[in-house]
Amino acid sequence: MTGKAAPLTAMLLLVAGLCLHAQAKVEQYKRFETSLLYTPGGNGFKDITLKATFIHDDTTVTVSGFYDGNGIYRIRFMPAYTGIWRFTTSSDVPQLNNQKGSFECVRAAPGNHGMVKVAGVFGFGYADGTPYFPFGTTAYAWTHMSDPLQEITLAALKPSGFNKIRMCVFPKFYNLVTEEPMLYPFEVKGVKTDSNGKVSKAWDFEKFNLAFFRHLEKRIDDLAGLGIEADLILFHPYDKGQWGFDTMPEEVNLRYIRYITARLSSFKNVWWSLANEWDYVRSKTIADWDLFAGTVVQNDPYRHLLSIHGATATYYDYWKPAFTHVSIQDEAPVQSLYAAALLRNIYRKPVICDEVGYEGNLKSRWGRYTPQEMLYLIVNGVMAGAYVTHGECYMYGNGKDTIFWAKGGRFRGESWKRIGFLRKMIEACPHSLQMADISRDNQTSTAGEGYYFVTLGKEAGNNWKFSLPVKNADYKRLGAGVKFRVEVIDTWNMTVTACPQTFETKTDEDGYRVSDKSGGTVALPARPYIILRITAMP
Amino acid sequence: MTGKAAPLTAMLLLVAGLCLHAQAKVEQYKRFETSLLYTPGGNGFKDITLKATFIHDDTTVTVSGFYDGNGIYRIRFMPAYTGIWRFTTSSDVPQLNNQKGSFECVRAAPGNHGMVKVAGVFGFGYADGTPYFPFGTTAYAWTHMSDPLQEITLAALKPSGFNKIRMCVFPKFYNLVTEEPMLYPFEVKGVKTDSNGKVSKAWDFEKFNLAFFRHLEKRIDDLAGLGIEADLILFHPYDKGQWGFDTMPEEVNLRYIRYITARLSSFKNVWWSLANEWDYVRSKTIADWDLFAGTVVQNDPYRHLLSIHGATATYYDYWKPAFTHVSIQDEAPVQSLYAAALLRNIYRKPVICDEVGYEGNLKSRWGRYTPQEMLYLIVNGVMAGAYVTHGECYMYGNGKDTIFWAKGGRFRGESWKRIGFLRKMIEACPHSLQMADISRDNQTSTAGEGYYFVTLGKEAGNNWKFSLPVKNADYKRLGAGVKFRVEVIDTWNMTVTACPQTFETKTDEDGYRVSDKSGGTVALPARPYIILRITAMP
């Protein structure tokens, strides 16, 4: 194999039936797709079940097919292993049942690492073992804006350093975001007029709008092309009677979950976020959300990352096994390293502080952080081994502002520019970060033996006296006679300055810390947002 | 009823059998006890089951009886309701089966509030509805010291302001605490010599030492007389082969739990702490602890408070329904109000930070906090609506020190003197405390409408500009035109100084806060550990 993506050679398989347009070769972690022709008598979205079981040596994966309109049923599959995969369909419709086919999965091309999963207890990694550190932003309704604006969003994301974006399936109706979307997830049945004379669309909740889903898929693939994970929000409260997608009948909610998981589970860069601010979706109970979580898990054979996001400080029961990680909107955990570490200690799962407020100039306090504050909060979380999502909310009032947080567009702020710098620094660590001496030293993070960071936050001192804790998480304790070099990293100005002198540890009298044997100090630039990278010399 | 305790009139019931020495009248929340005579053929602790069902109108409570040696079985019961209670025993021994009796429960005397339970989501209250705010200390092995020292401990506790104490059932063997106890929980079977020639006692794990349990009961009753809850630690790791109570066979562990719950559940001031530093008890797994928790719940019909305590930052799954509250050893949550509030938001249960380090002069860093630091940590937690346990570890090396944290004795420190002051302040609040504007204002606590505290921590300013958040937890939002008075409370010096001027709110421009309409400020004494009590004027 050359390592390049196999061309999507259309191929008529027709092994036993009607499988059409399947590929003969599919790159690892990419999508196999096959179609079956059958014109349903009733509602093809609702009345028919279709599954396919893919087999490769000892591995068996059963996926759901879905109706794609015009008498076409589709089956999609993301192969994790190279070699021959064979499949057989099962359906309550004889014409769709027992259809067979096969394809060859070929080695992933460079840069294609597969889907992101939990790695270890607190981290993430791609399917091929490459570590993944989420540096996300948010653009809730970007796929519902005009096509040119969507292209601008993609162009902005491309060089940005972000590798995750939170985005809603359903359109958003909220202060500052009141555009009608181009496409709706359901077919329009007609218009209705409420008691106040307000005219709105009436949905045929039994028929999905195929154009809507194809568009969403295209945008998720576009993100994949940029190496960005789509943290896809399945429900949200920002509807306010505009469309009613937050108050659909339970049967429709569940059919929607089954449909979207059937269509999208084979997309390697999809994450499921059951909700944004779940507690503001007044029509749904904890039992509903648990049912939705179970429905996702049942219908997603790959077990993509799954979480749920609440309003400020509203913690869902993230310890429930359905949830792969914590996705919490709360400023408190990112006020300090120790508070972010608390969440790790409690949940023993990866922690993402998704939406801790945004850089911007809105009147709402959640939308007017300075860029420095936004960066500060991100650094606090990241240095404690959690992850923090960026966002920005600039409103210029000139009719051209788009507010990235909701609509996408161009970045207007300053903190986003630091994301790539920060991400490279984290990706260069030998291990993922955690506090070196939990609950005792609230500044020092460790990335393994001889690899530390000290986060000075808003301190703007002239010097730092060399000092590290003896305890080094579960690594070997730090003793005397270890030589270190120190780099002064200005996270705001994105500079790395090597400290000219080196340091050699001696154990302090109390036995809990080491300092430099000559009492050495590191000169600091008297600016805030400084971190120190302290690495042992060979 | 006069409200005074009914005299413990010994009465021969003999309704249908052998019930001896039961009382005719028992004060509400105190103990009814009856004895049944039967000399077991085998091991009375092990081979016989005995229960009794107490009935009062619609209430039925089934308790376990226990063998108390010398052919005496006892049944104890704590009645919650006044009036006639009737009971019937059940046993696999005919002579103990179907014994009947009754007694009259009379109104609780003043000061007898009954057992402490969870009240609301985050708080505690006595059975009679009186709120209870835990202000605890720790003396792990005080009941294992000499009798005179135990009396000194009780005398020290009496005026102290503490209303809870953490204490171990089993003796403790640890640095600085190596005394052999007076009594052991099991009968001695003989002596054994290990491979190193070390001689130790061999226990008859099938026979409980009655003197041990009677002594423990006496001390728990002594504490009840002082209004102090006994947070009784059932297992701990501080044994190190000295006695082997941390490595007993599982059958013995469970029999011990059933026995101690049968003896002690009727004691109104008992709490169950499954373990101290559970994760250091290497012989036991999470499954063991869960089994122990279930065994306690099954055998304690009153459902006394139950939690489990781990080593620093080791959070058990406190969301499991067996646990009534969080009992966590961790310094991180009490570094700030927002971090303590995080634990409330996550667990939605009462939070007690049990053991966050101790005031003292030990070499170990957990035992050398300044008194000011100890008080600071307690205030941080309490002001966020959590609770924080005090402890002290003074070691003078003159042969007379006892280290209260382990052995009890006299208090040597300074922070304990502030506990009563702090407790009165909290008990005077109209509602229990919580953050007024969660995750947004990290200093302001609310106790309801028009009742706030602002915690200034280590700040030592000259003045404070009057400012409160508009958001007031779930209470009515704070608007303009409300007049307030402010008291400056020095938690270290225990002074309350009324600010001479009054303040009247105006809503700030940004809509999130109010300030004084004349821009007024409160003069401060330029000392740390200040809190402000801010109350609306009638």
XYZ file of N, CA and C in Angstrom, chain A residues 177-352:
528
model
N -28.555 35.292 17.798
C -28.529 34.214 16.782
C -29.978 33.893 16.462
N -30.536 34.549 15.483
C -31.958 34.331 15.201
C -32.197 33.997 13.738
N -31.123 33.696 13.013
C -31.262 33.361 11.594
C -32.086 32.082 11.406
N -32.905 32.069 10.388
C -33.525 30.820 9.986
C -32.462 29.983 9.286
N -32.435 28.712 9.571
C -31.428 27.872 8.889
C -31.815 27.649 7.435
N -30.834 27.229 6.655
C -31.098 26.875 5.261
C -31.913 25.592 5.172
N -31.629 24.697 6.087
C -32.212 23.359 6.002
C -32.755 22.962 7.377
N -33.757 22.146 7.370
C -34.363 21.649 8.611
C -34.221 20.135 8.684
N -34.188 19.590 9.858
C -33.954 18.143 9.977
C -35.166 17.294 9.589
N -36.337 17.900 9.561
C -37.538 17.144 9.203
C -38.191 17.789 7.985
N -38.985 17.021 7.306
C -39.743 17.579 6.179
C -40.857 18.469 6.711
N -41.169 19.476 5.916
C -42.235 20.408 6.304
C -43.563 19.818 5.855
N -44.514 19.801 6.801
C -45.835 19.242 6.503
C -46.791 20.368 6.103
N -46.484 21.560 6.585
C -47.364 22.690 6.303
C -47.023 23.833 7.225
N -47.901 24.752 7.374
C -47.677 25.820 8.340
C -48.802 25.761 9.361
N -48.465 26.256 10.565
C -49.489 26.303 11.611
C -49.500 27.717 12.183
N -50.599 28.099 12.730
C -50.751 29.423 13.332
C -51.155 29.225 14.785
N -50.372 29.803 15.690
C -50.710 29.605 17.107
C -51.752 30.617 17.560
N -52.135 30.561 18.823
C -53.242 31.385 19.332
C -52.917 32.880 19.256
N -51.623 33.207 19.172
C -51.250 34.615 19.025
C -51.125 35.040 17.563
N -51.486 34.139 16.677
C -51.411 34.463 15.261
C -50.036 34.247 14.662
N -49.096 33.682 15.459
C -47.741 33.470 14.938
C -47.736 32.257 14.008
N -47.205 32.472 12.840
C -47.171 31.402 11.840
C -45.834 30.674 11.930
N -45.863 29.360 11.963
C -44.613 28.599 11.965
C -44.806 27.315 11.180
N -43.688 26.661 10.941
C -43.745 25.433 10.151
C -44.268 24.280 10.996
N -45.024 23.415 10.348
C -45.439 22.166 10.998
C -44.588 21.057 10.381
N -43.991 20.246 11.257
C -43.042 19.240 10.783
C -43.700 17.895 10.599
N -43.225 17.208 9.605
C -43.564 15.792 9.503
C -42.471 15.035 10.263
N -42.691 14.818 11.549
C -41.661 14.211 12.395
C -41.366 12.761 11.998
N -42.147 12.250 11.056
C -41.895 10.873 10.625
C -40.960 10.831 9.411
N -40.626 12.000 8.890
C -39.750 12.014 7.700
C -38.567 12.944 7.899
N -37.391 12.367 7.869
C -36.181 13.174 7.977
C -35.915 13.864 6.647
N -35.372 15.058 6.737
C -35.008 15.821 5.544
C -33.590 15.400 5.138
N -33.506 14.704 4.045
C -32.229 14.104 3.649
C -31.173 15.159 3.339
N -31.617 16.255 2.743
C -30.661 17.318 2.406
C -29.984 17.834 3.677
N -30.755 17.922 4.756
C -30.218 18.397 6.035
C -29.086 17.495 6.501
N -29.337 16.198 6.484
C -28.332 15.270 7.026
C -27.121 15.167 6.104
N -27.371 15.233 4.791
C -26.230 15.168 3.859
C -25.330 16.395 4.030
N -25.969 17.517 4.272
C -25.192 18.727 4.500
C -24.362 18.611 5.788
N -25.011 18.145 6.830
C -24.296 17.977 8.107
C -23.105 17.030 7.921
N -23.336 15.950 7.188
C -22.268 14.986 6.953
C -21.105 15.605 6.182
N -21.462 16.403 5.210
C -20.393 17.062 4.437
C -19.537 17.915 5.377
N -20.189 18.647 6.274
C -19.440 19.547 7.157
C -18.605 18.761 8.173
N -19.117 17.627 8.590
C -18.322 16.805 9.514
C -17.101 16.238 8.779
N -17.306 15.854 7.541
C -16.161 15.403 6.741
C -15.171 16.535 6.490
N -15.708 17.729 6.269
C -14.809 18.887 6.097
C -13.942 19.061 7.350
N -14.567 18.921 8.510
C -13.805 19.035 9.765
C -12.762 17.931 9.868
N -13.164 16.721 9.478
C -12.210 15.603 9.517
C -10.988 15.924 8.677
N -11.227 16.557 7.550
C -10.124 16.938 6.674
C -9.161 17.918 7.345
N -9.664 18.661 8.332
C -8.818 19.611 9.067
C -8.296 19.010 10.384
N -8.616 17.735 10.614
C -8.166 17.106 11.855
C -8.952 17.569 13.067
N -10.203 17.926 12.843
C -11.024 18.477 13.932
C -12.163 17.512 14.273
N -12.297 17.226 15.566
C -13.378 16.383 16.048
C -14.662 17.201 16.156
N -15.765 16.592 15.725
C -17.072 17.263 15.811
C -17.785 16.774 17.067
N -17.828 17.637 18.069
C -18.506 17.305 19.330
C -19.976 17.694 19.129
N -20.734 16.743 18.633
C -22.039 16.991 18.034
C -23.130 16.986 19.099
N -23.800 18.099 19.229
C -24.806 18.292 20.279
C -26.165 17.856 19.750
N -26.733 16.818 20.353
C -27.955 16.218 19.809
C -29.217 16.986 20.189
N -29.221 17.586 21.377
C -30.378 18.385 21.801
C -29.872 19.652 22.476
N -30.685 20.695 22.417
C -30.343 21.914 23.140
C -31.619 22.694 23.425
N -31.536 23.654 24.349
C -32.757 24.371 24.735
C -33.006 25.648 23.944
N -32.172 25.964 22.970
C -32.246 27.276 22.308
C -33.206 27.210 21.126
N -34.450 27.043 21.435
C -35.464 26.883 20.406
C -36.614 27.851 20.687
N -37.051 27.858 21.922
C -38.036 28.852 22.401
C -39.268 28.925 21.507
N -39.724 27.765 21.081
C -40.949 27.736 20.288
C -40.762 28.062 18.819
N -39.521 28.335 18.443
C -39.263 28.718 17.057
C -39.514 27.536 16.113
N -39.005 26.373 16.508
C -39.169 25.186 15.658
C -39.737 23.998 16.442
N -39.508 23.989 17.723
C -40.050 22.901 18.535
C -39.192 21.651 18.558
N -37.927 21.764 18.167
C -37.073 20.569 18.174
C -36.664 20.164 19.595
N -36.902 21.055 20.555
C -36.608 20.717 21.957
C -37.815 20.084 22.657
N -38.931 20.023 21.973
C -40.136 19.490 22.622
C -40.814 18.441 21.747
N -40.029 17.693 21.008
C -40.604 16.670 20.143
C -41.115 15.513 21.004
N -42.069 14.747 20.489
C -42.515 13.554 21.236
C -41.346 12.596 21.459
N -41.397 11.869 22.568
C -40.297 10.963 22.931
C -39.987 9.971 21.808
N -41.032 9.481 21.166
C -40.854 8.532 20.055
C -40.005 9.167 18.944
N -40.234 10.441 18.716
C -39.466 11.153 17.670
C -38.029 11.363 18.137
N -37.857 11.739 19.402
C -36.497 11.892 19.943
C -35.687 10.618 19.725
N -36.296 9.496 20.054
C -35.561 8.232 19.974
C -35.308 7.841 18.520
N -36.293 8.085 17.649
C -36.084 7.758 16.231
C -34.988 8.639 15.636
N -34.978 9.877 16.073
C -33.920 10.811 15.635
C -32.544 10.322 16.093
N -32.445 9.875 17.337
C -31.147 9.371 17.831
C -30.727 8.136 17.038
N -31.677 7.250 16.811
C -31.324 6.029 16.067
C -30.921 6.374 14.629
N -31.596 7.356 14.061
C -31.298 7.714 12.670
C -29.927 8.381 12.562
N -29.672 9.306 13.439
C -28.406 10.045 13.321
C -27.219 9.143 13.682
N -27.413 8.231 14.625
C -26.316 7.304 14.944
C -26.108 6.319 13.803
N -27.188 5.932 13.120
C -27.030 5.041 11.965
C -26.271 5.754 10.845
N -26.566 7.023 10.636
C -25.906 7.770 9.565
C -24.465 8.130 9.918
N -24.227 8.474 11.186
C -22.971 9.159 11.518
C -21.964 8.350 12.335
N -22.353 7.215 12.860
C -21.394 6.483 13.700
C -20.144 6.080 12.933
N -20.267 5.947 11.625
C -19.105 5.553 10.827
C -18.190 6.729 10.514
N -18.545 7.931 10.998
C -17.673 9.097 10.819
C -16.675 9.105 11.960
N -15.411 9.023 11.616
C -14.420 8.819 12.670
C -14.322 9.983 13.641
N -14.685 11.172 13.196
C -14.461 12.350 14.046
C -15.721 12.837 14.753
N -16.699 11.939 14.913
C -17.916 12.334 15.626
C -17.815 11.997 17.105
N -18.176 12.956 17.963
C -18.440 12.709 19.378
C -19.909 13.011 19.610
N -20.491 12.344 20.570
C -21.890 12.616 20.913
C -21.954 13.456 22.181
N -22.536 14.617 22.058
C -22.854 15.412 23.245
C -24.371 15.409 23.328
N -24.903 14.668 24.289
C -26.364 14.492 24.338
C -27.080 15.829 24.331
N -26.488 16.792 25.039
C -27.161 18.096 25.130
C -26.161 19.173 25.440
N -26.529 20.382 25.094
C -25.909 21.563 25.665
C -26.901 22.093 26.700
N -26.406 22.397 27.900
C -27.268 22.890 28.978
C -28.532 22.045 29.111
N -28.310 20.763 29.395
C -29.425 19.812 29.460
C -30.518 20.255 30.438
N -30.108 20.884 31.520
C -31.099 21.234 32.541
C -32.001 22.377 32.103
N -31.627 23.085 31.051
C -32.499 24.132 30.520
C -33.513 23.570 29.515
N -33.339 22.329 29.119
C -34.336 21.698 28.238
C -35.453 21.205 29.152
N -36.394 22.080 29.425
C -37.381 21.827 30.494
C -38.270 20.630 30.207
N -38.380 20.262 28.948
C -39.311 19.182 28.606
C -38.743 17.808 28.935
N -37.474 17.729 29.307
C -36.854 16.411 29.472
C -36.363 16.187 30.895
N -36.464 14.949 31.326
C -36.080 14.566 32.684
C -34.752 13.811 32.654
N -34.206 13.588 33.829
C -32.998 12.766 33.940
C -33.245 11.393 33.307
N -34.432 10.865 33.518
C -34.751 9.550 32.934
C -34.694 9.615 31.413
N -35.167 10.723 30.845
C -35.074 10.887 29.385
C -33.610 10.881 28.935
N -32.799 11.673 29.612
C -31.392 11.765 29.191
C -30.694 10.415 29.328
N -31.009 9.705 30.398
C -30.400 8.375 30.559
C -30.859 7.438 29.447
N -32.129 7.563 29.083
C -32.641 6.747 27.977
C -31.938 7.123 26.673
N -31.759 8.413 26.453
C -31.064 8.859 25.232
C -29.623 8.325 25.220
N -28.971 8.415 26.368
C -27.588 7.926 26.449
C -27.548 6.439 26.105
N -28.463 5.689 26.677
C -28.512 4.247 26.402
C -28.796 3.966 24.939
N -29.643 4.795 24.336
C -29.987 4.606 22.924
C -28.773 4.870 22.036
N -28.011 5.895 22.372
C -26.779 6.159 21.615
C -25.826 4.974 21.747
N -25.610 4.537 22.974
C -24.660 3.443 23.206
C -25.092 2.188 22.449
N -26.386 1.940 22.451
C -26.914 0.740 21.794
C -26.740 0.803 20.279
N -26.790 2.010 19.728
C -26.799 2.141 18.265
C -25.458 2.549 17.672
N -24.496 2.778 18.521
C -23.173 3.177 18.029
C -22.193 2.057 18.369
N -21.939 1.161 17.427
C -21.110 0.000 17.756
C -19.656 0.361 18.017
N -19.244 1.563 17.628
C -17.843 1.957 17.822
C -17.630 2.589 19.181
N -18.739 2.959 19.805
C -18.696 3.635 21.117
C -17.867 4.914 21.029
N -18.312 5.813 20.171
C -17.706 7.145 20.125
C -17.847 7.800 21.491
N -17.018 8.792 21.737
C -17.080 9.531 22.994
C -18.482 10.086 23.201
N -18.949 10.009 24.420
C -20.315 10.430 24.748
C -20.308 11.149 26.081
N -20.911 12.336 26.103
C -21.104 13.021 27.377
C -22.356 13.874 27.292
N -22.581 14.673 28.298
C -23.735 15.564 28.345
C -23.304 16.818 29.085
N -23.830 17.934 28.681
C -23.328 19.227 29.143
C -24.481 20.021 29.754
N -24.272 20.521 30.959
C -25.330 21.268 31.656
C -25.010 22.738 31.789
N -25.967 23.480 32.326
C -25.739 24.895 32.603
C -24.691 25.015 33.707
N -24.252 26.237 33.967
C -23.129 26.459 34.878
C -23.272 25.681 36.184
N -22.265 24.876 36.454
C -22.142 24.130 37.708
C -23.228 23.072 37.884
N -23.886 22.724 36.795
C -24.883 21.650 36.875
C -24.229 20.352 36.417
N -23.792 19.586 37.386
C -23.050 18.366 37.098
C -24.023 17.209 36.909
N -23.978 16.592 35.750
C -24.752 15.375 35.526
C -24.052 14.230 36.268
N -24.716 13.084 36.340
C -24.099 11.919 36.990
C -23.101 11.285 36.019
N -21.959 11.955 35.911
C -20.969 11.526 34.913
C -20.350 10.180 35.228
N -20.571 9.696 36.438
C -20.034 8.378 36.766
C -20.835 7.251 36.122
N -22.006 7.586 35.558
C -22.781 6.534 34.880
C -21.950 5.997 33.717
N -21.962 4.688 33.546
C -21.031 4.089 32.574
C -21.232 4.546 31.133
N -22.412 5.013 30.784
C -22.626 5.471 29.404
C -21.685 6.613 29.036
N -21.317 7.422 30.017
C -20.538 8.626 29.720
C -19.051 8.332 29.743
N -18.407 8.663 28.637
C -16.976 8.367 28.523
C -16.129 9.411 29.223
N -16.686 10.605 29.402
C -15.907 11.687 29.988
C -16.844 12.728 30.567
N -16.270 13.626 31.327
C -17.009 14.746 31.907
C -16.963 15.905 30.920
N -18.110 16.467 30.633
C -18.188 17.663 29.783
C -18.984 18.693 30.575
N -18.272 19.563 31.266
C -18.956 20.417 32.235
C -18.753 21.895 31.938
N -19.824 22.626 32.026
C -19.771 24.093 31.940
C -19.664 24.618 33.367
N -18.488 25.028 33.733
C -18.314 25.566 35.086
C -17.000 26.321 35.135
N -17.076 27.520 35.655
C -15.868 28.336 35.784
C -15.044 27.900 36.990
N -15.714 27.403 38.016
C -15.002 27.112 39.269
C -13.794 26.188 39.064
N -13.921 25.088 38.332
C -12.773 24.176 38.253
C -11.545 24.773 37.570
N -11.727 25.816 36.786
C -10.563 26.369 36.097
C -10.050 27.656 36.749
N -10.524 27.930 37.947
C -9.972 29.043 38.716
C -8.597 28.703 39.272
N -8.300 27.420 39.353
C -7.024 26.989 39.938
C -6.738 25.589 39.452
N -5.491 25.196 39.537
C -5.133 23.836 39.140
C -5.761 22.807 40.081
N -5.765 23.142 41.383
C -6.275 22.137 42.330
C -7.750 21.862 42.130
N -8.499 22.881 41.708
C -9.932 22.662 41.511
C -10.184 21.796 40.278
N -9.413 22.004 39.225
C -9.542 21.148 38.041
C -9.158 19.708 38.386
N -8.113 19.583 39.203
C -7.677 18.239 39.600
C -8.730 17.538 40.454
N -9.480 18.313 41.230
C -10.569 17.744 42.033
C -11.529 16.923 41.167
N -11.880 17.486 40.015
C -12.821 16.790 39.131
C -12.246 15.466 38.647
N -10.966 15.452 38.348
C -10.312 14.185 37.976
C -10.410 13.185 39.126
N -10.060 13.645 40.313
C -10.027 12.739 41.463
C -11.402 12.157 41.772
N -12.418 12.963 41.533
C -13.772 12.521 41.855
C -14.296 11.558 40.799
N -14.169 11.930 39.521
C -14.809 11.129 38.477
C -13.944 10.006 37.949
N -12.646 10.134 38.073
C -11.736 9.132 37.495
C -12.053 8.887 36.015
N -12.342 9.969 35.306
C -12.585 9.950 33.866
C -11.913 11.193 33.298
N -11.735 11.249 31.969
C -11.221 12.497 31.405
C -12.210 13.638 31.669
N -11.656 14.811 31.914
C -12.471 15.985 32.232
C -12.285 17.044 31.148
N -13.374 17.442 30.530
C -13.330 18.585 29.621
C -14.262 19.658 30.167
